[in-house]
Amino acid sequence: MVIYTMKPIYLREQACARGASMSGRIQSIHATSTEAFVESFDRIENDAERDQIFISRYPQSRLLDLLDISEMKCYWLSLTQGTGTIEPSLEKINHFLESSIRDNAGNIYFEGMEWLISLHGFDAVHSMLRTLSERVSMSEWSVYISISGNSLDAREMSRFYREVPLLEIKENEQDVHKSSED
């Protein structure tokens, strides 16, 4: 079992200071695996009052080893139909996301974008993201999407970042230096 030890971080975005509200934004996080994505979004401070939704390629049973899902709604992006699953249909995903952001406030963490692109093509997924970005901007929700830096060619990555800007999560170098001296 992997246990993450968190070090203080800073978000490199002027309005995204630790603890600041990031409502109405859709952003991407570089991650090469579900574990890396969980580690990254675990560093983002969340208001306990906000809903938390995690859509993953992992079933809930595997997520138990990675994070505390007791206060988070988790959905498995899968061809298998059942409770707690979402089919990888862009129409169904779009409907689910739009109905989720209509009410309340919260954060949606979405992992599996590369798989959707392999199933539906970049242009179709990009179009869905453009629509989602517009909807999120008028809501009290924030959406964080996992993307691997080498999963798309340079042109596609540029188009992706236009709709879903990269949120860079940096460790505080001074604190890292201090902890290495201990």
Tab-separated table of N, CA and C in Angstrom:
chain	number	residue	atom	x	y	z
A	1	MET	N	0.838	-1.168	0.000
A	1	MET	CA	0.000	0.000	0.000
A	1	MET	C	0.890	1.240	0.000
A	2	VAL	N	0.552	2.223	-0.815
A	2	VAL	CA	1.296	3.472	-0.901
A	2	VAL	C	0.719	4.449	0.111
A	3	ILE	N	1.586	5.061	0.892
A	3	ILE	CA	1.157	6.085	1.840
A	3	ILE	C	1.817	7.386	1.425
A	4	TYR	N	1.007	8.392	1.171
A	4	TYR	CA	1.530	9.673	0.747
A	4	TYR	C	1.834	10.544	1.947
A	5	THR	N	3.019	11.128	1.948
A	5	THR	CA	3.353	12.118	2.970
A	5	THR	C	3.326	13.462	2.279
A	6	MET	N	2.496	14.333	2.778
A	6	MET	CA	2.301	15.623	2.135
A	6	MET	C	3.235	16.672	2.703
A	7	LYS	N	3.810	17.458	1.819
A	7	LYS	CA	4.629	18.600	2.205
A	7	LYS	C	3.840	19.846	1.826
A	8	PRO	N	4.079	20.960	2.501
A	8	PRO	CA	3.363	22.180	2.129
A	8	PRO	C	3.610	22.519	0.662
A	9	ILE	N	2.578	23.017	-0.002
A	9	ILE	CA	2.696	23.373	-1.411
A	9	ILE	C	2.173	24.775	-1.642
A	10	TYR	N	2.480	25.280	-2.786
A	10	TYR	CA	1.913	26.543	-3.235
A	10	TYR	C	1.296	26.302	-4.601
A	11	LEU	N	0.159	26.886	-4.849
A	11	LEU	CA	-0.474	26.792	-6.155
A	11	LEU	C	0.024	27.971	-6.972
A	12	ARG	N	0.559	27.687	-8.163
A	12	ARG	CA	1.091	28.759	-9.004
A	12	ARG	C	-0.018	29.331	-9.863
A	13	GLU	N	-0.859	30.108	-9.250
A	13	GLU	CA	-1.957	30.764	-9.929
A	13	GLU	C	-2.390	31.868	-8.994
A	14	GLN	N	-2.414	33.117	-9.446
A	14	GLN	CA	-2.620	34.227	-8.525
A	14	GLN	C	-3.880	34.107	-7.689
A	15	ALA	N	-4.982	33.617	-8.220
A	15	ALA	CA	-6.217	33.535	-7.445
A	15	ALA	C	-6.365	32.196	-6.743
A	16	CYS	N	-5.354	31.362	-6.810
A	16	CYS	CA	-5.487	30.006	-6.301
A	16	CYS	C	-4.630	29.769	-5.079
A	17	ALA	N	-4.510	30.746	-4.222
A	17	ALA	CA	-3.740	30.553	-2.998
A	17	ALA	C	-4.395	29.457	-2.177
A	18	ARG	N	-3.603	28.781	-1.398
A	18	ARG	CA	-4.113	27.672	-0.598
A	18	ARG	C	-5.310	28.136	0.220
A	19	GLY	N	-6.438	27.444	0.053
A	19	GLY	CA	-7.644	27.772	0.786
A	19	GLY	C	-8.559	28.731	0.050
A	20	ALA	N	-8.100	29.351	-1.032
A	20	ALA	CA	-8.944	30.292	-1.762
A	20	ALA	C	-9.955	29.537	-2.614
A	21	SER	N	-11.108	30.111	-2.767
A	21	SER	CA	-12.149	29.502	-3.583
A	21	SER	C	-11.744	29.536	-5.048
A	22	MET	N	-11.982	28.446	-5.744
A	22	MET	CA	-11.642	28.366	-7.154
A	22	MET	C	-12.891	28.028	-7.956
A	23	SER	N	-14.048	28.463	-7.499
A	23	SER	CA	-15.308	28.161	-8.164
A	23	SER	C	-15.336	28.711	-9.576
A	24	GLY	N	-16.052	27.999	-10.424
A	24	GLY	CA	-16.226	28.453	-11.789
A	24	GLY	C	-15.029	28.229	-12.679
A	25	ARG	N	-14.158	27.297	-12.298
A	25	ARG	CA	-12.945	27.057	-13.078
A	25	ARG	C	-12.834	25.591	-13.458
A	26	ILE	N	-12.271	25.374	-14.620
A	26	ILE	CA	-11.925	24.028	-15.056
A	26	ILE	C	-10.428	24.060	-15.334
A	27	GLN	N	-9.697	23.128	-14.731
A	27	GLN	CA	-8.244	23.113	-14.858
A	27	GLN	C	-7.746	21.683	-14.992
A	28	SER	N	-6.570	21.557	-15.580
A	28	SER	CA	-5.959	20.239	-15.725
A	28	SER	C	-4.799	20.107	-14.747
A	29	ILE	N	-4.525	18.868	-14.401
A	29	ILE	CA	-3.403	18.536	-13.528
A	29	ILE	C	-2.599	17.445	-14.226
A	30	HIS	N	-1.288	17.665	-14.371
A	30	HIS	CA	-0.430	16.631	-14.953
A	30	HIS	C	-0.344	15.447	-14.005
A	31	ALA	N	-0.671	14.275	-14.504
A	31	ALA	CA	-0.545	13.050	-13.720
A	31	ALA	C	-0.406	11.886	-14.688
A	32	THR	N	0.497	10.981	-14.380
A	32	THR	CA	0.721	9.827	-15.248
A	32	THR	C	-0.042	8.596	-14.783
A	33	SER	N	-0.704	8.699	-13.625
A	33	SER	CA	-1.470	7.569	-13.096
A	33	SER	C	-2.555	8.090	-12.164
A	34	THR	N	-3.472	7.213	-11.813
A	34	THR	CA	-4.518	7.575	-10.853
A	34	THR	C	-3.889	7.947	-9.525
A	35	GLU	N	-2.873	7.203	-9.118
A	35	GLU	CA	-2.198	7.481	-7.849
A	35	GLU	C	-1.595	8.885	-7.836
A	36	ALA	N	-0.939	9.266	-8.935
A	36	ALA	CA	-0.327	10.595	-9.023
A	36	ALA	C	-1.392	11.690	-9.020
A	37	PHE	N	-2.527	11.437	-9.670
A	37	PHE	CA	-3.618	12.413	-9.686
A	37	PHE	C	-4.196	12.589	-8.285
A	38	VAL	N	-4.412	11.479	-7.579
A	38	VAL	CA	-4.926	11.546	-6.206
A	38	VAL	C	-3.955	12.321	-5.322
A	39	GLU	N	-2.676	12.042	-5.461
A	39	GLU	CA	-1.675	12.761	-4.666
A	39	GLU	C	-1.729	14.259	-4.961
A	40	SER	N	-1.901	14.628	-6.223
A	40	SER	CA	-1.962	16.044	-6.597
A	40	SER	C	-3.220	16.718	-6.080
A	41	PHE	N	-4.381	16.110	-6.298
A	41	PHE	CA	-5.590	16.809	-5.857
A	41	PHE	C	-5.763	16.758	-4.352
A	42	ASP	N	-5.070	15.846	-3.691
A	42	ASP	CA	-5.106	15.814	-2.229
A	42	ASP	C	-4.407	17.043	-1.642
A	43	ARG	N	-3.559	17.671	-2.421
A	43	ARG	CA	-2.838	18.865	-1.973
A	43	ARG	C	-3.685	20.135	-2.087
A	44	ILE	N	-4.803	20.051	-2.776
A	44	ILE	CA	-5.683	21.209	-2.927
A	44	ILE	C	-6.620	21.236	-1.734
A	45	GLU	N	-6.599	22.329	-1.013
A	45	GLU	CA	-7.443	22.442	0.175
A	45	GLU	C	-8.898	22.563	-0.250
A	46	ASN	N	-9.758	21.757	0.373
A	46	ASN	CA	-11.173	21.741	0.037
A	46	ASN	C	-12.009	22.176	1.215
A	47	ASP	N	-13.020	22.945	0.931
A	47	ASP	CA	-13.985	23.357	1.936
A	47	ASP	C	-14.896	22.164	2.218
A	48	ALA	N	-15.064	21.810	3.467
A	48	ALA	CA	-15.890	20.661	3.847
A	48	ALA	C	-17.345	20.836	3.427
A	49	GLU	N	-17.773	22.069	3.217
A	49	GLU	CA	-19.156	22.352	2.822
A	49	GLU	C	-19.417	22.019	1.349
A	50	ARG	N	-18.362	21.926	0.564
A	50	ARG	CA	-18.520	21.690	-0.874
A	50	ARG	C	-18.609	20.197	-1.174
A	51	ASP	N	-19.449	19.846	-2.148
A	51	ASP	CA	-19.544	18.464	-2.603
A	51	ASP	C	-18.238	18.075	-3.294
A	52	GLN	N	-17.893	16.799	-3.205
A	52	GLN	CA	-16.691	16.271	-3.845
A	52	GLN	C	-17.101	15.074	-4.698
A	53	ILE	N	-16.748	15.104	-5.976
A	53	ILE	CA	-17.058	14.007	-6.896
A	53	ILE	C	-15.758	13.581	-7.569
A	54	PHE	N	-15.518	12.268	-7.589
A	54	PHE	CA	-14.335	11.732	-8.251
A	54	PHE	C	-14.785	10.717	-9.288
A	55	ILE	N	-14.427	10.962	-10.539
A	55	ILE	CA	-14.718	10.040	-11.640
A	55	ILE	C	-13.385	9.437	-12.042
A	56	SER	N	-13.306	8.110	-11.990
A	56	SER	CA	-12.020	7.447	-12.180
A	56	SER	C	-12.146	6.196	-13.035
A	57	ARG	N	-11.038	5.790	-13.606
A	57	ARG	CA	-10.970	4.504	-14.309
A	57	ARG	C	-10.873	3.351	-13.314
A	58	TYR	N	-10.635	3.673	-12.046
A	58	TYR	CA	-10.572	2.649	-11.003
A	58	TYR	C	-11.948	2.459	-10.377
A	59	PRO	N	-12.318	1.212	-10.076
A	59	PRO	CA	-13.562	0.995	-9.319
A	59	PRO	C	-13.376	1.471	-7.874
A	60	GLN	N	-14.490	1.722	-7.201
A	60	GLN	CA	-14.435	2.215	-5.831
A	60	GLN	C	-13.605	1.308	-4.925
A	61	SER	N	-13.655	0.004	-5.143
A	61	SER	CA	-12.907	-0.931	-4.291
A	61	SER	C	-11.396	-0.688	-4.365
A	62	ARG	N	-10.888	-0.268	-5.517
A	62	ARG	CA	-9.451	0.049	-5.636
A	62	ARG	C	-9.126	1.427	-5.095
A	63	LEU	N	-10.100	2.336	-5.140
A	63	LEU	CA	-9.868	3.690	-4.630
A	63	LEU	C	-9.726	3.710	-3.119
A	64	LEU	N	-10.307	2.723	-2.442
A	64	LEU	CA	-10.215	2.653	-0.980
A	64	LEU	C	-8.771	2.642	-0.501
A	65	ASP	N	-7.884	2.065	-1.286
A	65	ASP	CA	-6.470	2.003	-0.921
A	65	ASP	C	-5.747	3.331	-1.147
A	66	LEU	N	-6.360	4.234	-1.925
A	66	LEU	CA	-5.697	5.485	-2.284
A	66	LEU	C	-6.168	6.697	-1.501
A	67	LEU	N	-7.456	6.729	-1.161
A	67	LEU	CA	-7.982	7.915	-0.499
A	67	LEU	C	-9.214	7.584	0.321
A	68	ASP	N	-9.571	8.500	1.194
A	68	ASP	CA	-10.767	8.360	2.017
A	68	ASP	C	-11.961	8.767	1.163
A	69	ILE	N	-12.774	7.783	0.775
A	69	ILE	CA	-13.905	8.080	-0.097
A	69	ILE	C	-15.208	8.243	0.687
A	70	SER	N	-15.120	8.298	2.002
A	70	SER	CA	-16.333	8.398	2.811
A	70	SER	C	-17.060	9.727	2.618
A	71	GLU	N	-16.339	10.787	2.282
A	71	GLU	CA	-16.974	12.090	2.097
A	71	GLU	C	-16.919	12.540	0.637
A	72	MET	N	-16.752	11.577	-0.253
A	72	MET	CA	-16.617	11.882	-1.669
A	72	MET	C	-17.482	10.903	-2.451
A	73	LYS	N	-18.201	11.398	-3.432
A	73	LYS	CA	-18.965	10.521	-4.318
A	73	LYS	C	-18.008	10.046	-5.403
A	74	CYS	N	-17.866	8.734	-5.523
A	74	CYS	CA	-16.940	8.170	-6.507
A	74	CYS	C	-17.712	7.410	-7.576
A	75	TYR	N	-17.311	7.612	-8.812
A	75	TYR	CA	-17.940	6.939	-9.939
A	75	TYR	C	-16.861	6.275	-10.772
A	76	TRP	N	-17.159	5.060	-11.204
A	76	TRP	CA	-16.242	4.270	-11.996
A	76	TRP	C	-16.575	4.478	-13.468
A	77	LEU	N	-15.648	5.004	-14.238
A	77	LEU	CA	-15.798	5.184	-15.672
A	77	LEU	C	-15.525	3.829	-16.314
A	78	SER	N	-16.605	3.155	-16.725
A	78	SER	CA	-16.459	1.767	-17.146
A	78	SER	C	-17.545	1.363	-18.134
A	79	LEU	N	-17.216	0.367	-18.948
A	79	LEU	CA	-18.210	-0.227	-19.836
A	79	LEU	C	-19.184	-1.107	-19.059
A	80	THR	N	-18.785	-1.529	-17.869
A	80	THR	CA	-19.646	-2.317	-16.995
A	80	THR	C	-20.740	-1.417	-16.445
A	81	GLN	N	-21.990	-1.849	-16.571
A	81	GLN	CA	-23.091	-1.039	-16.060
A	81	GLN	C	-23.455	-1.480	-14.660
A	82	GLY	N	-23.772	-0.519	-13.816
A	82	GLY	CA	-24.161	-0.820	-12.447
A	82	GLY	C	-24.186	0.435	-11.607
A	83	THR	N	-24.487	0.253	-10.333
A	83	THR	CA	-24.518	1.369	-9.405
A	83	THR	C	-23.115	1.953	-9.254
A	84	GLY	N	-23.019	3.257	-9.329
A	84	GLY	CA	-21.729	3.924	-9.155
A	84	GLY	C	-20.846	3.893	-10.383
A	85	THR	N	-21.424	3.578	-11.541
A	85	THR	CA	-20.631	3.570	-12.773
A	85	THR	C	-21.160	4.620	-13.744
A	86	ILE	N	-20.290	5.069	-14.608
A	86	ILE	CA	-20.656	5.973	-15.696
A	86	ILE	C	-20.076	5.374	-16.970
A	87	GLU	N	-20.926	5.190	-17.965
A	87	GLU	CA	-20.447	4.688	-19.249
A	87	GLU	C	-19.545	5.729	-19.909
A	88	PRO	N	-18.551	5.285	-20.676
A	88	PRO	CA	-17.648	6.238	-21.327
A	88	PRO	C	-18.254	6.889	-22.572
A	89	SER	N	-19.553	7.113	-22.561
A	89	SER	CA	-20.245	7.817	-23.632
A	89	SER	C	-20.154	9.317	-23.349
A	90	LEU	N	-19.699	10.092	-24.310
A	90	LEU	CA	-19.551	11.534	-24.096
A	90	LEU	C	-20.889	12.179	-23.751
A	91	GLU	N	-21.948	11.709	-24.375
A	91	GLU	CA	-23.280	12.245	-24.089
A	91	GLU	C	-23.679	11.985	-22.637
A	92	LYS	N	-23.444	10.774	-22.156
A	92	LYS	CA	-23.808	10.437	-20.771
A	92	LYS	C	-22.914	11.156	-19.764
A	93	ILE	N	-21.640	11.262	-20.069
A	93	ILE	CA	-20.722	11.981	-19.171
A	93	ILE	C	-21.113	13.455	-19.107
A	94	ASN	N	-21.373	14.042	-20.269
A	94	ASN	CA	-21.765	15.446	-20.328
A	94	ASN	C	-23.059	15.681	-19.540
A	95	HIS	N	-24.032	14.799	-19.709
A	95	HIS	CA	-25.295	14.925	-18.965
A	95	HIS	C	-25.050	14.821	-17.458
A	96	PHE	N	-24.237	13.855	-17.051
A	96	PHE	CA	-23.934	13.686	-15.626
A	96	PHE	C	-23.256	14.934	-15.061
A	97	LEU	N	-22.249	15.443	-15.762
A	97	LEU	CA	-21.514	16.611	-15.275
A	97	LEU	C	-22.406	17.847	-15.219
A	98	GLU	N	-23.197	18.068	-16.263
A	98	GLU	CA	-24.082	19.234	-16.274
A	98	GLU	C	-25.140	19.156	-15.177
A	99	SER	N	-25.693	17.975	-14.945
A	99	SER	CA	-26.697	17.853	-13.879
A	99	SER	C	-26.054	17.995	-12.501
A	100	SER	N	-24.803	17.616	-12.365
A	100	SER	CA	-24.102	17.753	-11.081
A	100	SER	C	-23.825	19.212	-10.744
A	101	ILE	N	-23.452	20.008	-11.742
A	101	ILE	CA	-23.068	21.393	-11.452
A	101	ILE	C	-24.255	22.352	-11.398
A	102	ARG	N	-25.451	21.871	-11.665
A	102	ARG	CA	-26.636	22.731	-11.576
A	102	ARG	C	-26.913	23.189	-10.153
A	103	ASP	N	-26.654	22.340	-9.193
A	103	ASP	CA	-26.989	22.618	-7.801
A	103	ASP	C	-25.732	22.667	-6.944
A	104	ASN	N	-25.870	23.292	-5.795
A	104	ASN	CA	-24.828	23.328	-4.770
A	104	ASN	C	-23.515	23.906	-5.295
A	105	ALA	N	-22.445	23.517	-4.641
A	105	ALA	CA	-21.094	23.934	-5.015
A	105	ALA	C	-20.174	22.761	-4.723
A	106	GLY	N	-19.088	22.667	-5.444
A	106	GLY	CA	-18.179	21.563	-5.177
A	106	GLY	C	-17.040	21.463	-6.161
A	107	ASN	N	-16.361	20.338	-6.062
A	107	ASN	CA	-15.222	20.026	-6.921
A	107	ASN	C	-15.468	18.686	-7.591
A	108	ILE	N	-15.126	18.618	-8.860
A	108	ILE	CA	-15.173	17.361	-9.603
A	108	ILE	C	-13.749	17.053	-10.035
A	109	TYR	N	-13.300	15.847	-9.725
A	109	TYR	CA	-11.977	15.367	-10.127
A	109	TYR	C	-12.217	14.281	-11.170
A	110	PHE	N	-11.644	14.451	-12.359
A	110	PHE	CA	-11.941	13.554	-13.474
A	110	PHE	C	-10.652	12.944	-13.995
A	111	GLU	N	-10.603	11.625	-13.957
A	111	GLU	CA	-9.435	10.882	-14.417
A	111	GLU	C	-9.907	9.895	-15.474
A	112	GLY	N	-9.234	9.826	-16.611
A	112	GLY	CA	-9.612	8.914	-17.681
A	112	GLY	C	-9.775	9.609	-19.027
A	113	MET	N	-9.296	10.832	-19.130
A	113	MET	CA	-9.446	11.621	-20.359
A	113	MET	C	-8.763	10.943	-21.549
A	114	GLU	N	-7.584	10.371	-21.327
A	114	GLU	CA	-6.862	9.710	-22.427
A	114	GLU	C	-7.677	8.549	-22.998
A	115	TRP	N	-8.353	7.804	-22.120
A	115	TRP	CA	-9.181	6.687	-22.573
A	115	TRP	C	-10.345	7.204	-23.411
A	116	LEU	N	-10.978	8.275	-22.965
A	116	LEU	CA	-12.085	8.857	-23.733
A	116	LEU	C	-11.606	9.317	-25.104
A	117	ILE	N	-10.422	9.908	-25.164
A	117	ILE	CA	-9.870	10.358	-26.445
A	117	ILE	C	-9.603	9.163	-27.354
A	118	SER	N	-9.117	8.052	-26.794
A	118	SER	CA	-8.865	6.860	-27.615
A	118	SER	C	-10.172	6.250	-28.129
A	119	LEU	N	-11.252	6.400	-27.374
A	119	LEU	CA	-12.552	5.862	-27.792
A	119	LEU	C	-13.268	6.759	-28.800
A	120	HIS	N	-13.232	8.079	-28.571
A	120	HIS	CA	-14.073	9.002	-29.337
A	120	HIS	C	-13.311	9.963	-30.236
A	121	GLY	N	-12.004	10.033	-30.098
A	121	GLY	CA	-11.210	10.977	-30.876
A	121	GLY	C	-11.055	12.299	-30.146
A	122	PHE	N	-9.963	12.970	-30.445
A	122	PHE	CA	-9.655	14.216	-29.743
A	122	PHE	C	-10.710	15.289	-29.976
A	123	ASP	N	-11.138	15.476	-31.223
A	123	ASP	CA	-12.066	16.569	-31.531
A	123	ASP	C	-13.382	16.452	-30.771
A	124	ALA	N	-13.920	15.254	-30.658
A	124	ALA	CA	-15.184	15.058	-29.931
A	124	ALA	C	-15.014	15.354	-28.442
A	125	VAL	N	-13.923	14.885	-27.851
A	125	VAL	CA	-13.672	15.134	-26.425
A	125	VAL	C	-13.399	16.618	-26.196
A	126	HIS	N	-12.651	17.242	-27.096
A	126	HIS	CA	-12.362	18.674	-26.988
A	126	HIS	C	-13.658	19.489	-27.034
A	127	SER	N	-14.569	19.112	-27.896
A	127	SER	CA	-15.860	19.797	-27.983
A	127	SER	C	-16.639	19.664	-26.678
A	128	MET	N	-16.624	18.467	-26.080
A	128	MET	CA	-17.288	18.263	-24.794
A	128	MET	C	-16.652	19.148	-23.721
A	129	LEU	N	-15.329	19.232	-23.711
A	129	LEU	CA	-14.625	20.056	-22.726
A	129	LEU	C	-14.941	21.537	-22.900
A	130	ARG	N	-15.087	21.982	-24.146
A	130	ARG	CA	-15.426	23.381	-24.408
A	130	ARG	C	-16.808	23.700	-23.827
A	131	THR	N	-17.767	22.823	-24.048
A	131	THR	CA	-19.113	23.002	-23.501
A	131	THR	C	-19.079	22.972	-21.978
A	132	LEU	N	-18.349	22.018	-21.424
A	132	LEU	CA	-18.240	21.905	-19.968
A	132	LEU	C	-17.595	23.153	-19.374
A	133	SER	N	-16.574	23.667	-20.018
A	133	SER	CA	-15.889	24.866	-19.538
A	133	SER	C	-16.855	26.044	-19.438
A	134	GLU	N	-17.714	26.199	-20.432
A	134	GLU	CA	-18.714	27.275	-20.406
A	134	GLU	C	-19.691	27.088	-19.251
A	135	ARG	N	-20.144	25.857	-19.042
A	135	ARG	CA	-21.107	25.576	-17.962
A	135	ARG	C	-20.477	25.810	-16.584
A	136	VAL	N	-19.255	25.348	-16.427
A	136	VAL	CA	-18.569	25.475	-15.136
A	136	VAL	C	-18.324	26.943	-14.798
A	137	SER	N	-18.013	27.759	-15.802
A	137	SER	CA	-17.718	29.175	-15.545
A	137	SER	C	-18.911	29.917	-14.952
A	138	MET	N	-20.108	29.391	-15.141
A	138	MET	CA	-21.315	30.026	-14.603
A	138	MET	C	-21.834	29.300	-13.366
A	139	SER	N	-20.975	28.524	-12.726
A	139	SER	CA	-21.411	27.719	-11.585
A	139	SER	C	-20.540	27.977	-10.363
A	140	GLU	N	-20.869	27.290	-9.300
A	140	GLU	CA	-20.081	27.335	-8.062
A	140	GLU	C	-19.192	26.092	-7.947
A	141	TRP	N	-18.892	25.492	-9.072
A	141	TRP	CA	-18.106	24.265	-9.117
A	141	TRP	C	-16.729	24.519	-9.714
A	142	SER	N	-15.800	23.655	-9.368
A	142	SER	CA	-14.477	23.607	-9.983
A	142	SER	C	-14.274	22.192	-10.499
A	143	VAL	N	-13.643	22.081	-11.652
A	143	VAL	CA	-13.382	20.771	-12.245
A	143	VAL	C	-11.880	20.649	-12.474
A	144	TYR	N	-11.323	19.524	-12.026
A	144	TYR	CA	-9.902	19.228	-12.200
A	144	TYR	C	-9.794	17.964	-13.043
A	145	ILE	N	-9.083	18.053	-14.154
A	145	ILE	CA	-8.973	16.934	-15.086
A	145	ILE	C	-7.530	16.466	-15.151
A	146	SER	N	-7.355	15.164	-14.969
A	146	SER	CA	-6.031	14.561	-15.059
A	146	SER	C	-5.649	14.398	-16.528
A	147	ILE	N	-4.409	14.753	-16.836
A	147	ILE	CA	-3.897	14.551	-18.191
A	147	ILE	C	-2.406	14.237	-18.102
A	148	SER	N	-1.976	13.276	-18.888
A	148	SER	CA	-0.556	12.953	-18.949
A	148	SER	C	0.087	13.866	-19.985
A	149	GLY	N	1.223	14.434	-19.638
A	149	GLY	CA	1.894	15.400	-20.502
A	149	GLY	C	2.274	14.879	-21.869
A	150	ASN	N	2.458	13.576	-22.010
A	150	ASN	CA	2.886	13.027	-23.294
A	150	ASN	C	1.783	12.236	-23.998
A	151	SER	N	0.537	12.407	-23.585
A	151	SER	CA	-0.551	11.624	-24.163
A	151	SER	C	-1.109	12.217	-25.454
A	152	LEU	N	-0.812	13.482	-25.723
A	152	LEU	CA	-1.311	14.145	-26.924
A	152	LEU	C	-0.143	14.770	-27.674
A	153	ASP	N	-0.341	15.000	-28.979
A	153	ASP	CA	0.718	15.707	-29.703
A	153	ASP	C	0.674	17.191	-29.322
A	154	ALA	N	1.681	17.938	-29.733
A	154	ALA	CA	1.836	19.335	-29.301
A	154	ALA	C	0.629	20.197	-29.687
A	155	ARG	N	0.097	20.000	-30.875
A	155	ARG	CA	-1.054	20.793	-31.328
A	155	ARG	C	-2.288	20.486	-30.482
A	156	GLU	N	-2.549	19.198	-30.258
A	156	GLU	CA	-3.701	18.815	-29.431
A	156	GLU	C	-3.534	19.301	-27.997
A	157	MET	N	-2.331	19.209	-27.467
A	157	MET	CA	-2.084	19.659	-26.094
A	157	MET	C	-2.347	21.158	-25.978
A	158	SER	N	-1.936	21.911	-26.975
A	158	SER	CA	-2.177	23.354	-26.977
A	158	SER	C	-3.678	23.652	-26.985
A	159	ARG	N	-4.424	22.946	-27.811
A	159	ARG	CA	-5.885	23.125	-27.861
A	159	ARG	C	-6.527	22.694	-26.549
A	160	PHE	N	-6.032	21.609	-25.977
A	160	PHE	CA	-6.558	21.124	-24.695
A	160	PHE	C	-6.364	22.182	-23.613
A	161	TYR	N	-5.150	22.740	-23.519
A	161	TYR	CA	-4.843	23.735	-22.482
A	161	TYR	C	-5.610	25.046	-22.678
A	162	ARG	N	-6.018	25.334	-23.910
A	162	ARG	CA	-6.831	26.527	-24.132
A	162	ARG	C	-8.177	26.402	-23.415
A	163	GLU	N	-8.736	25.209	-23.399
A	163	GLU	CA	-10.023	24.978	-22.731
A	163	GLU	C	-9.855	24.606	-21.261
A	164	VAL	N	-8.777	23.888	-20.970
A	164	VAL	CA	-8.545	23.365	-19.619
A	164	VAL	C	-7.120	23.742	-19.200
A	165	PRO	N	-6.924	24.979	-18.732
A	165	PRO	CA	-5.574	25.434	-18.372
A	165	PRO	C	-4.925	24.545	-17.310
A	166	LEU	N	-3.619	24.466	-17.383
A	166	LEU	CA	-2.847	23.645	-16.454
A	166	LEU	C	-2.736	24.328	-15.096
A	167	LEU	N	-3.065	23.595	-14.061
A	167	LEU	CA	-2.861	24.044	-12.685
A	167	LEU	C	-1.567	23.401	-12.223
A	168	GLU	N	-0.553	24.212	-12.001
A	168	GLU	CA	0.726	23.681	-11.549
A	168	GLU	C	0.762	23.686	-10.035
A	169	ILE	N	1.019	22.552	-9.478
A	169	ILE	CA	1.118	22.421	-8.029
A	169	ILE	C	2.591	22.244	-7.712
A	170	LYS	N	3.149	23.215	-7.033
A	170	LYS	CA	4.576	23.211	-6.706
A	170	LYS	C	4.770	23.016	-5.222
A	171	GLU	N	5.803	22.287	-4.872
A	171	GLU	CA	6.168	22.162	-3.467
A	171	GLU	C	6.933	23.407	-3.060
A	172	ASN	N	6.794	23.798	-1.824
A	172	ASN	CA	7.531	24.934	-1.279
A	172	ASN	C	8.990	24.509	-1.142
A	173	GLU	N	9.851	25.065	-1.991
A	173	GLU	CA	11.261	24.657	-2.012
A	173	GLU	C	11.946	24.883	-0.670
A	174	GLN	N	11.599	25.954	0.018
A	174	GLN	CA	12.215	26.240	1.313
A	174	GLN	C	11.851	25.148	2.315
A	175	ASP	N	10.571	24.750	2.345
A	175	ASP	CA	10.150	23.709	3.271
A	175	ASP	C	10.757	22.354	2.913
A	176	VAL	N	10.885	22.072	1.616
A	176	VAL	CA	11.507	20.822	1.203
A	176	VAL	C	12.957	20.810	1.668
A	177	HIS	N	13.631	21.945	1.495
A	177	HIS	CA	15.027	22.050	1.923
A	177	HIS	C	15.139	21.843	3.431
A	178	LYS	N	14.248	22.457	4.193
A	178	LYS	CA	14.280	22.316	5.650
A	178	LYS	C	14.054	20.872	6.062
A	179	SER	N	13.088	20.190	5.409
A	179	SER	CA	12.820	18.824	5.830
A	179	SER	C	13.949	17.877	5.459
A	180	SER	N	14.736	18.210	4.423
A	180	SER	CA	15.861	17.339	4.082
A	180	SER	C	17.022	17.514	5.058
A	181	GLU	N	17.041	18.639	5.797
A	181	GLU	CA	18.092	18.848	6.789
A	181	GLU	C	17.793	18.110	8.084
A	182	ASP	N	16.515	17.787	8.330
A	182	ASP	CA	16.118	17.141	9.593
A	182	ASP	C	16.684	15.758	9.746
